[in-house]
Amino acid sequence: KNQVEQSPQSLIILEGKNCTLQCNYTVSPFSNLRWYKQDTGRGPVSLTIMTFSENTKSNGRYTATLDADTKQSSLHITASQLSDSASYICVVSGRQAGTALIFGKGTTLSVSS
Amino acid sequence: NAGVMQNPRHLVRRRGQEARLRCSPMKGHSHVYWYRQLPEEGLKFMVYLQKENIIDESGMPKERFSAEFPKEGPSILRIQQVVRGDSAAYFCASSDNNYGYTFGSGTRLTVV
């Protein structure tokens, strides 16, 4: 069964600290993996997208890594800001582009001052 | 480019009424996807449509739910005879089939 598991379920950190979110997936065949940020009451916004041949991709203070052999990905957030408080969702596409995505349940990050 | 537009943002229906949710994809996007997000849950795929065709409806409940994406106009997700369990946020995404997905801000359906 195609699944995407994320950990931790929730995380609280102080402003300015770094944190790493984890994603394990069993989707096969694998096409690409995305990280989305979803603010409360809003739709998900794309942070990064990686195909199986990419190991790392950065977007500002966000850096995603991918190990297609172990089927694991991480999202590292550097120098966290209050505005980083949101749900971070790992999403895997198991087929070619243009088809449905499989979503993890997300990690809820709270950044406090 | 206004992005993916969903309306209404909030919808309240009494049990047994019909709910119609609309989604206008980004300009140039011909693929539309509907997802449902229950409280404290992740987004779950419902249906994937291209213009005038349903490509994959494996996530749609067998009864009361239907979707369309006509040649002209927005995509419509229709829920007949709503029940309290239908209360959720419904998100639409559109794609140009080149890996780019853009989500709308969602419609929050409350059934009272």
PDB file of C-alpha atoms in Angstrom:
ATOM      1  CA  LYS A   1       0.000   0.000   0.000  1.00  0.00           C
ATOM      2  CA  ASN A   2       1.344   3.415  -0.965  1.00  0.00           C
ATOM      3  CA  GLN A   3       1.913   5.419   2.206  1.00  0.00           C
ATOM      4  CA  VAL A   4       3.715   8.521   3.383  1.00  0.00           C
ATOM      5  CA  GLU A   5       4.636   8.729   7.080  1.00  0.00           C
ATOM      6  CA  GLN A   6       5.915  11.883   8.743  1.00  0.00           C
ATOM      7  CA  SER A   7       7.579  12.511  12.070  1.00  0.00           C
ATOM      8  CA  PRO A   8       7.357  14.088  14.489  1.00  0.00           C
ATOM      9  CA  GLN A   9       3.633  14.766  14.497  1.00  0.00           C
ATOM     10  CA  SER A  10       4.258  18.135  16.155  1.00  0.00           C
ATOM     11  CA  LEU A  11       7.248  20.184  17.169  1.00  0.00           C
ATOM     12  CA  ILE A  12       7.817  23.308  19.240  1.00  0.00           C
ATOM     13  CA  ILE A  13      11.060  25.277  18.881  1.00  0.00           C
ATOM     14  CA  LEU A  14      12.397  28.687  19.865  1.00  0.00           C
ATOM     15  CA  GLU A  15      12.778  31.405  17.289  1.00  0.00           C
ATOM     16  CA  GLY A  16      16.209  31.304  15.678  1.00  0.00           C
ATOM     17  CA  LYS A  17      16.746  27.569  16.231  1.00  0.00           C
ATOM     18  CA  ASN A  18      17.072  24.961  13.491  1.00  0.00           C
ATOM     19  CA  CYS A  19      14.889  21.892  13.095  1.00  0.00           C
ATOM     20  CA  THR A  20      14.557  18.814  10.878  1.00  0.00           C
ATOM     21  CA  LEU A  21      11.356  17.102   9.829  1.00  0.00           C
ATOM     22  CA  GLN A  22      11.302  13.514   8.565  1.00  0.00           C
ATOM     23  CA  CYS A  23       9.347  11.724   5.858  1.00  0.00           C
ATOM     24  CA  ASN A  24       9.341   7.999   5.012  1.00  0.00           C
ATOM     25  CA  TYR A  25       7.418   6.633   2.078  1.00  0.00           C
ATOM     26  CA  THR A  26       6.527   3.300   0.549  1.00  0.00           C
ATOM     27  CA  VAL A  27       5.207   4.660  -2.741  1.00  0.00           C
ATOM     28  CA  SER A  28       6.419   2.682  -5.740  1.00  0.00           C
ATOM     29  CA  PRO A  29       7.212   3.335  -8.488  1.00  0.00           C
ATOM     30  CA  PHE A  30       8.447   6.701  -7.329  1.00  0.00           C
ATOM     31  CA  SER A  31       8.329   9.820  -9.469  1.00  0.00           C
ATOM     32  CA  ASN A  32       8.937  12.837  -7.275  1.00  0.00           C
ATOM     33  CA  LEU A  33       8.696  14.088  -3.706  1.00  0.00           C
ATOM     34  CA  ARG A  34       7.475  17.491  -2.620  1.00  0.00           C
ATOM     35  CA  TRP A  35       7.385  19.434   0.596  1.00  0.00           C
ATOM     36  CA  TYR A  36       4.506  21.818   1.133  1.00  0.00           C
ATOM     37  CA  LYS A  37       3.843  24.419   3.804  1.00  0.00           C
ATOM     38  CA  GLN A  38       0.232  24.845   4.878  1.00  0.00           C
ATOM     39  CA  ASP A  39      -0.693  27.802   7.035  1.00  0.00           C
ATOM     40  CA  THR A  40      -3.842  27.466   9.120  1.00  0.00           C
ATOM     41  CA  GLY A  41      -6.897  28.021   6.964  1.00  0.00           C
ATOM     42  CA  ARG A  42      -4.941  28.186   3.718  1.00  0.00           C
ATOM     43  CA  GLY A  43      -4.086  25.874   0.878  1.00  0.00           C
ATOM     44  CA  PRO A  44      -0.674  24.124   0.698  1.00  0.00           C
ATOM     45  CA  VAL A  45       2.170  26.077  -0.876  1.00  0.00           C
ATOM     46  CA  SER A  46       5.062  24.278  -2.549  1.00  0.00           C
ATOM     47  CA  LEU A  47       8.512  24.589  -0.944  1.00  0.00           C
ATOM     48  CA  THR A  48      10.581  22.059  -2.914  1.00  0.00           C
ATOM     49  CA  ILE A  49      10.162  19.291  -5.441  1.00  0.00           C
ATOM     50  CA  MET A  50      12.746  16.551  -6.069  1.00  0.00           C
ATOM     51  CA  THR A  51      12.925  13.702  -8.542  1.00  0.00           C
ATOM     52  CA  PHE A  52      14.613  10.391  -7.713  1.00  0.00           C
ATOM     53  CA  SER A  53      17.945  11.607  -9.108  1.00  0.00           C
ATOM     54  CA  GLU A  54      18.158  14.641  -6.811  1.00  0.00           C
ATOM     55  CA  ASN A  55      19.642  14.358  -3.311  1.00  0.00           C
ATOM     56  CA  THR A  56      19.127  17.865  -2.021  1.00  0.00           C
ATOM     57  CA  LYS A  57      17.298  21.033  -2.906  1.00  0.00           C
ATOM     58  CA  SER A  58      17.168  24.377  -1.144  1.00  0.00           C
ATOM     59  CA  ASN A  59      14.646  27.188  -1.068  1.00  0.00           C
ATOM     60  CA  GLY A  60      15.923  29.988   1.137  1.00  0.00           C
ATOM     61  CA  ARG A  61      16.073  28.715   4.716  1.00  0.00           C
ATOM     62  CA  TYR A  62      14.465  25.419   3.705  1.00  0.00           C
ATOM     63  CA  THR A  63      16.653  22.502   2.578  1.00  0.00           C
ATOM     64  CA  ALA A  64      15.162  19.178   1.555  1.00  0.00           C
ATOM     65  CA  THR A  65      17.096  15.938   1.174  1.00  0.00           C
ATOM     66  CA  LEU A  66      16.095  12.728  -0.513  1.00  0.00           C
ATOM     67  CA  ASP A  67      17.453   9.186  -0.264  1.00  0.00           C
ATOM     68  CA  ALA A  68      15.568   7.189  -2.883  1.00  0.00           C
ATOM     69  CA  ASP A  69      17.267   3.941  -1.796  1.00  0.00           C
ATOM     70  CA  THR A  70      15.965   4.082   1.763  1.00  0.00           C
ATOM     71  CA  LYS A  71      12.841   5.984   0.717  1.00  0.00           C
ATOM     72  CA  GLN A  72      13.456   8.787   3.185  1.00  0.00           C
ATOM     73  CA  SER A  73      13.362  12.554   2.949  1.00  0.00           C
ATOM     74  CA  SER A  74      13.986  15.345   5.403  1.00  0.00           C
ATOM     75  CA  LEU A  75      13.204  19.039   5.503  1.00  0.00           C
ATOM     76  CA  HIS A  76      15.681  21.197   7.415  1.00  0.00           C
ATOM     77  CA  ILE A  77      14.654  24.687   8.490  1.00  0.00           C
ATOM     78  CA  THR A  78      17.468  27.044   9.420  1.00  0.00           C
ATOM     79  CA  ALA A  79      17.195  30.029  11.775  1.00  0.00           C
ATOM     80  CA  SER A  80      13.477  29.575  12.307  1.00  0.00           C
ATOM     81  CA  GLN A  81      11.127  32.548  12.318  1.00  0.00           C
ATOM     82  CA  LEU A  82       7.699  33.003  13.877  1.00  0.00           C
ATOM     83  CA  SER A  83       6.208  32.912  10.394  1.00  0.00           C
ATOM     84  CA  ASP A  84       7.502  29.353   9.969  1.00  0.00           C
ATOM     85  CA  SER A  85       4.728  28.176  12.304  1.00  0.00           C
ATOM     86  CA  ALA A  86       2.620  25.978  10.031  1.00  0.00           C
ATOM     87  CA  SER A  87       1.988  22.402   8.980  1.00  0.00           C
ATOM     88  CA  TYR A  88       4.691  20.888   6.750  1.00  0.00           C
ATOM     89  CA  ILE A  89       3.471  18.197   4.455  1.00  0.00           C
ATOM     90  CA  CYS A  90       5.489  15.599   2.575  1.00  0.00           C
ATOM     91  CA  VAL A  91       3.850  14.575  -0.692  1.00  0.00           C
ATOM     92  CA  VAL A  92       4.903  11.784  -3.031  1.00  0.00           C
ATOM     93  CA  SER A  93       3.910  11.176  -6.622  1.00  0.00           C
ATOM     94  CA  GLY A  94       4.075   7.531  -7.554  1.00  0.00           C
ATOM     95  CA  ARG A  95       3.474   7.945 -11.240  1.00  0.00           C
ATOM     96  CA  GLN A  96       4.128  10.378 -14.021  1.00  0.00           C
ATOM     97  CA  ALA A  97       3.441  14.055 -13.668  1.00  0.00           C
ATOM     98  CA  GLY A  98      -0.190  15.005 -14.007  1.00  0.00           C
ATOM     99  CA  THR A  99      -1.556  12.332 -11.685  1.00  0.00           C
ATOM    100  CA  ALA A 100      -2.705  12.366  -8.098  1.00  0.00           C
ATOM    101  CA  LEU A 101      -0.377  12.941  -5.150  1.00  0.00           C
ATOM    102  CA  ILE A 102      -0.131  10.934  -1.917  1.00  0.00           C
ATOM    103  CA  PHE A 103      -0.004  13.136   1.162  1.00  0.00           C
ATOM    104  CA  GLY A 104       1.523  12.597   4.562  1.00  0.00           C
ATOM    105  CA  LYS A 105      -0.449  13.865   7.549  1.00  0.00           C
ATOM    106  CA  GLY A 106       2.059  16.625   8.150  1.00  0.00           C
ATOM    107  CA  THR A 107       4.206  17.910  10.987  1.00  0.00           C
ATOM    108  CA  THR A 108       2.814  20.859  12.888  1.00  0.00           C
ATOM    109  CA  LEU A 109       5.624  23.271  13.713  1.00  0.00           C
ATOM    110  CA  SER A 110       5.219  25.979  16.309  1.00  0.00           C
ATOM    111  CA  VAL A 111       7.939  28.616  16.592  1.00  0.00           C
ATOM    112  CA  SER A 112       7.827  30.653  19.782  1.00  0.00           C
ATOM    113  CA  SER A 113       9.672  33.813  20.799  1.00  0.00           C
TER     114      SER A 113
ATOM    115  CA  ASN B   1      -2.581  35.368 -12.901  1.00  0.00           C
ATOM    116  CA  ALA B   2      -4.979  35.011  -9.987  1.00  0.00           C
ATOM    117  CA  GLY B   3      -3.957  31.431  -9.174  1.00  0.00           C
ATOM    118  CA  VAL B   4      -6.451  28.693  -8.377  1.00  0.00           C
ATOM    119  CA  MET B   5      -9.728  30.257  -7.286  1.00  0.00           C
ATOM    120  CA  GLN B   6     -12.137  28.376  -5.089  1.00  0.00           C
ATOM    121  CA  ASN B   7     -15.520  29.590  -3.955  1.00  0.00           C
ATOM    122  CA  PRO B   8     -17.186  29.910  -1.690  1.00  0.00           C
ATOM    123  CA  ARG B   9     -14.516  30.043   1.028  1.00  0.00           C
ATOM    124  CA  HIS B  10     -17.042  28.969   3.623  1.00  0.00           C
ATOM    125  CA  LEU B  11     -20.278  27.066   3.072  1.00  0.00           C
ATOM    126  CA  VAL B  12     -22.861  26.071   5.649  1.00  0.00           C
ATOM    127  CA  ARG B  13     -25.500  23.507   4.731  1.00  0.00           C
ATOM    128  CA  ARG B  14     -28.208  21.723   6.683  1.00  0.00           C
ATOM    129  CA  ARG B  15     -28.286  17.943   6.618  1.00  0.00           C
ATOM    130  CA  GLY B  16     -29.966  16.748   3.441  1.00  0.00           C
ATOM    131  CA  GLN B  17     -29.156  19.829   1.361  1.00  0.00           C
ATOM    132  CA  GLU B  18     -26.828  19.955  -1.623  1.00  0.00           C
ATOM    133  CA  ALA B  19     -23.385  21.543  -1.595  1.00  0.00           C
ATOM    134  CA  ARG B  20     -21.719  22.842  -4.750  1.00  0.00           C
ATOM    135  CA  LEU B  21     -18.050  23.763  -4.595  1.00  0.00           C
ATOM    136  CA  ARG B  22     -16.393  25.565  -7.480  1.00  0.00           C
ATOM    137  CA  CYS B  23     -12.802  25.643  -8.639  1.00  0.00           C
ATOM    138  CA  SER B  24     -11.302  27.765 -11.406  1.00  0.00           C
ATOM    139  CA  PRO B  25      -7.832  26.465 -12.341  1.00  0.00           C
ATOM    140  CA  MET B  26      -4.846  28.621 -13.146  1.00  0.00           C
ATOM    141  CA  LYS B  27      -4.756  30.006 -16.649  1.00  0.00           C
ATOM    142  CA  GLY B  28      -3.304  27.410 -18.980  1.00  0.00           C
ATOM    143  CA  HIS B  29      -3.869  24.486 -16.602  1.00  0.00           C
ATOM    144  CA  SER B  30      -6.050  21.718 -17.952  1.00  0.00           C
ATOM    145  CA  HIS B  31      -5.786  19.264 -15.021  1.00  0.00           C
ATOM    146  CA  VAL B  32      -7.862  19.646 -11.857  1.00  0.00           C
ATOM    147  CA  TYR B  33      -7.692  17.633  -8.662  1.00  0.00           C
ATOM    148  CA  TRP B  34      -9.975  17.664  -5.641  1.00  0.00           C
ATOM    149  CA  TYR B  35      -8.788  16.777  -2.144  1.00  0.00           C
ATOM    150  CA  ARG B  36     -10.601  16.578   1.184  1.00  0.00           C
ATOM    151  CA  GLN B  37      -9.028  17.407   4.533  1.00  0.00           C
ATOM    152  CA  LEU B  38     -10.799  16.314   7.677  1.00  0.00           C
ATOM    153  CA  PRO B  39      -9.893  17.999  10.987  1.00  0.00           C
ATOM    154  CA  GLU B  40      -6.477  16.836  12.247  1.00  0.00           C
ATOM    155  CA  GLU B  41      -6.012  14.726   9.094  1.00  0.00           C
ATOM    156  CA  GLY B  42      -3.909  15.000   5.947  1.00  0.00           C
ATOM    157  CA  LEU B  43      -5.297  15.779   2.519  1.00  0.00           C
ATOM    158  CA  LYS B  44      -6.940  12.802   0.827  1.00  0.00           C
ATOM    159  CA  PHE B  45      -7.278  12.517  -2.945  1.00  0.00           C
ATOM    160  CA  MET B  46     -10.815  12.442  -4.282  1.00  0.00           C
ATOM    161  CA  VAL B  47     -10.857  12.906  -8.046  1.00  0.00           C
ATOM    162  CA  TYR B  48      -8.681  13.961 -10.993  1.00  0.00           C
ATOM    163  CA  LEU B  49     -10.279  15.579 -14.035  1.00  0.00           C
ATOM    164  CA  GLN B  50      -9.242  16.996 -17.378  1.00  0.00           C
ATOM    165  CA  LYS B  51     -11.545  19.094 -19.505  1.00  0.00           C
ATOM    166  CA  GLU B  52     -14.828  17.176 -19.905  1.00  0.00           C
ATOM    167  CA  ASN B  53     -13.269  13.932 -18.632  1.00  0.00           C
ATOM    168  CA  ILE B  54     -12.913  12.176 -15.283  1.00  0.00           C
ATOM    169  CA  ILE B  55      -9.477  10.534 -15.283  1.00  0.00           C
ATOM    170  CA  ASP B  56      -9.347   9.019 -11.793  1.00  0.00           C
ATOM    171  CA  GLU B  57     -12.192   9.026  -9.280  1.00  0.00           C
ATOM    172  CA  SER B  58     -10.817   6.307  -7.020  1.00  0.00           C
ATOM    173  CA  GLY B  59     -11.011   8.572  -3.960  1.00  0.00           C
ATOM    174  CA  MET B  60     -14.609   9.633  -4.432  1.00  0.00           C
ATOM    175  CA  PRO B  61     -17.315   8.112  -2.228  1.00  0.00           C
ATOM    176  CA  LYS B  62     -19.560   5.947  -4.372  1.00  0.00           C
ATOM    177  CA  GLU B  63     -22.747   7.785  -3.469  1.00  0.00           C
ATOM    178  CA  ARG B  64     -23.796  11.422  -3.208  1.00  0.00           C
ATOM    179  CA  PHE B  65     -20.505  12.825  -4.572  1.00  0.00           C
ATOM    180  CA  SER B  66     -19.903  13.859  -8.170  1.00  0.00           C
ATOM    181  CA  ALA B  67     -17.464  16.080 -10.021  1.00  0.00           C
ATOM    182  CA  GLU B  68     -17.280  17.683 -13.415  1.00  0.00           C
ATOM    183  CA  PHE B  69     -14.935  19.931 -15.376  1.00  0.00           C
ATOM    184  CA  PRO B  70     -16.900  21.272 -18.342  1.00  0.00           C
ATOM    185  CA  LYS B  71     -15.410  22.678 -21.513  1.00  0.00           C
ATOM    186  CA  GLU B  72     -16.327  26.162 -20.320  1.00  0.00           C
ATOM    187  CA  GLY B  73     -16.407  27.298 -16.715  1.00  0.00           C
ATOM    188  CA  PRO B  74     -15.058  26.045 -13.423  1.00  0.00           C
ATOM    189  CA  SER B  75     -14.808  22.531 -12.088  1.00  0.00           C
ATOM    190  CA  ILE B  76     -17.671  21.650  -9.745  1.00  0.00           C
ATOM    191  CA  LEU B  77     -17.625  19.229  -6.819  1.00  0.00           C
ATOM    192  CA  ARG B  78     -21.192  18.397  -5.897  1.00  0.00           C
ATOM    193  CA  ILE B  79     -22.312  16.710  -2.701  1.00  0.00           C
ATOM    194  CA  GLN B  80     -25.948  15.688  -2.527  1.00  0.00           C
ATOM    195  CA  GLN B  81     -27.902  15.132   0.691  1.00  0.00           C
ATOM    196  CA  VAL B  82     -25.013  16.251   2.882  1.00  0.00           C
ATOM    197  CA  VAL B  83     -24.401  14.609   6.260  1.00  0.00           C
ATOM    198  CA  ARG B  84     -22.378  15.861   9.237  1.00  0.00           C
ATOM    199  CA  GLY B  85     -19.467  13.627   8.243  1.00  0.00           C
ATOM    200  CA  ASP B  86     -19.075  15.645   5.044  1.00  0.00           C
ATOM    201  CA  SER B  87     -17.899  18.638   7.087  1.00  0.00           C
ATOM    202  CA  ALA B  88     -14.308  19.241   5.987  1.00  0.00           C
ATOM    203  CA  ALA B  89     -12.046  21.509   3.990  1.00  0.00           C
ATOM    204  CA  TYR B  90     -12.129  20.746   0.284  1.00  0.00           C
ATOM    205  CA  PHE B  91      -9.082  21.795  -1.714  1.00  0.00           C
ATOM    206  CA  CYS B  92      -8.704  22.034  -5.445  1.00  0.00           C
ATOM    207  CA  ALA B  93      -5.364  21.956  -7.242  1.00  0.00           C
ATOM    208  CA  SER B  94      -4.556  22.493 -10.893  1.00  0.00           C
ATOM    209  CA  SER B  95      -1.610  21.372 -12.976  1.00  0.00           C
ATOM    210  CA  ASP B  96      -0.110  21.926 -16.401  1.00  0.00           C
ATOM    211  CA  ASN B  97       1.163  18.331 -16.420  1.00  0.00           C
ATOM    212  CA  ASN B  98       4.734  19.523 -15.940  1.00  0.00           C
ATOM    213  CA  TYR B  99       5.048  18.695 -12.230  1.00  0.00           C
ATOM    214  CA  GLY B 100       3.659  22.042 -11.172  1.00  0.00           C
ATOM    215  CA  TYR B 101       0.698  21.813  -8.804  1.00  0.00           C
ATOM    216  CA  THR B 102      -0.958  24.887  -7.391  1.00  0.00           C
ATOM    217  CA  PHE B 103      -3.575  24.675  -4.674  1.00  0.00           C
ATOM    218  CA  GLY B 104      -6.498  26.943  -4.023  1.00  0.00           C
ATOM    219  CA  SER B 105      -7.319  28.273  -0.569  1.00  0.00           C
ATOM    220  CA  GLY B 106     -10.068  25.716  -0.080  1.00  0.00           C
ATOM    221  CA  THR B 107     -13.764  25.666   0.730  1.00  0.00           C
ATOM    222  CA  ARG B 108     -14.710  24.906   4.309  1.00  0.00           C
ATOM    223  CA  LEU B 109     -17.977  23.019   4.388  1.00  0.00           C
ATOM    224  CA  THR B 110     -19.909  22.851   7.635  1.00  0.00           C
ATOM    225  CA  VAL B 111     -22.993  20.674   7.834  1.00  0.00           C
ATOM    226  CA  VAL B 112     -25.371  21.560  10.660  1.00  0.00           C
TER     227      VAL B 112
END
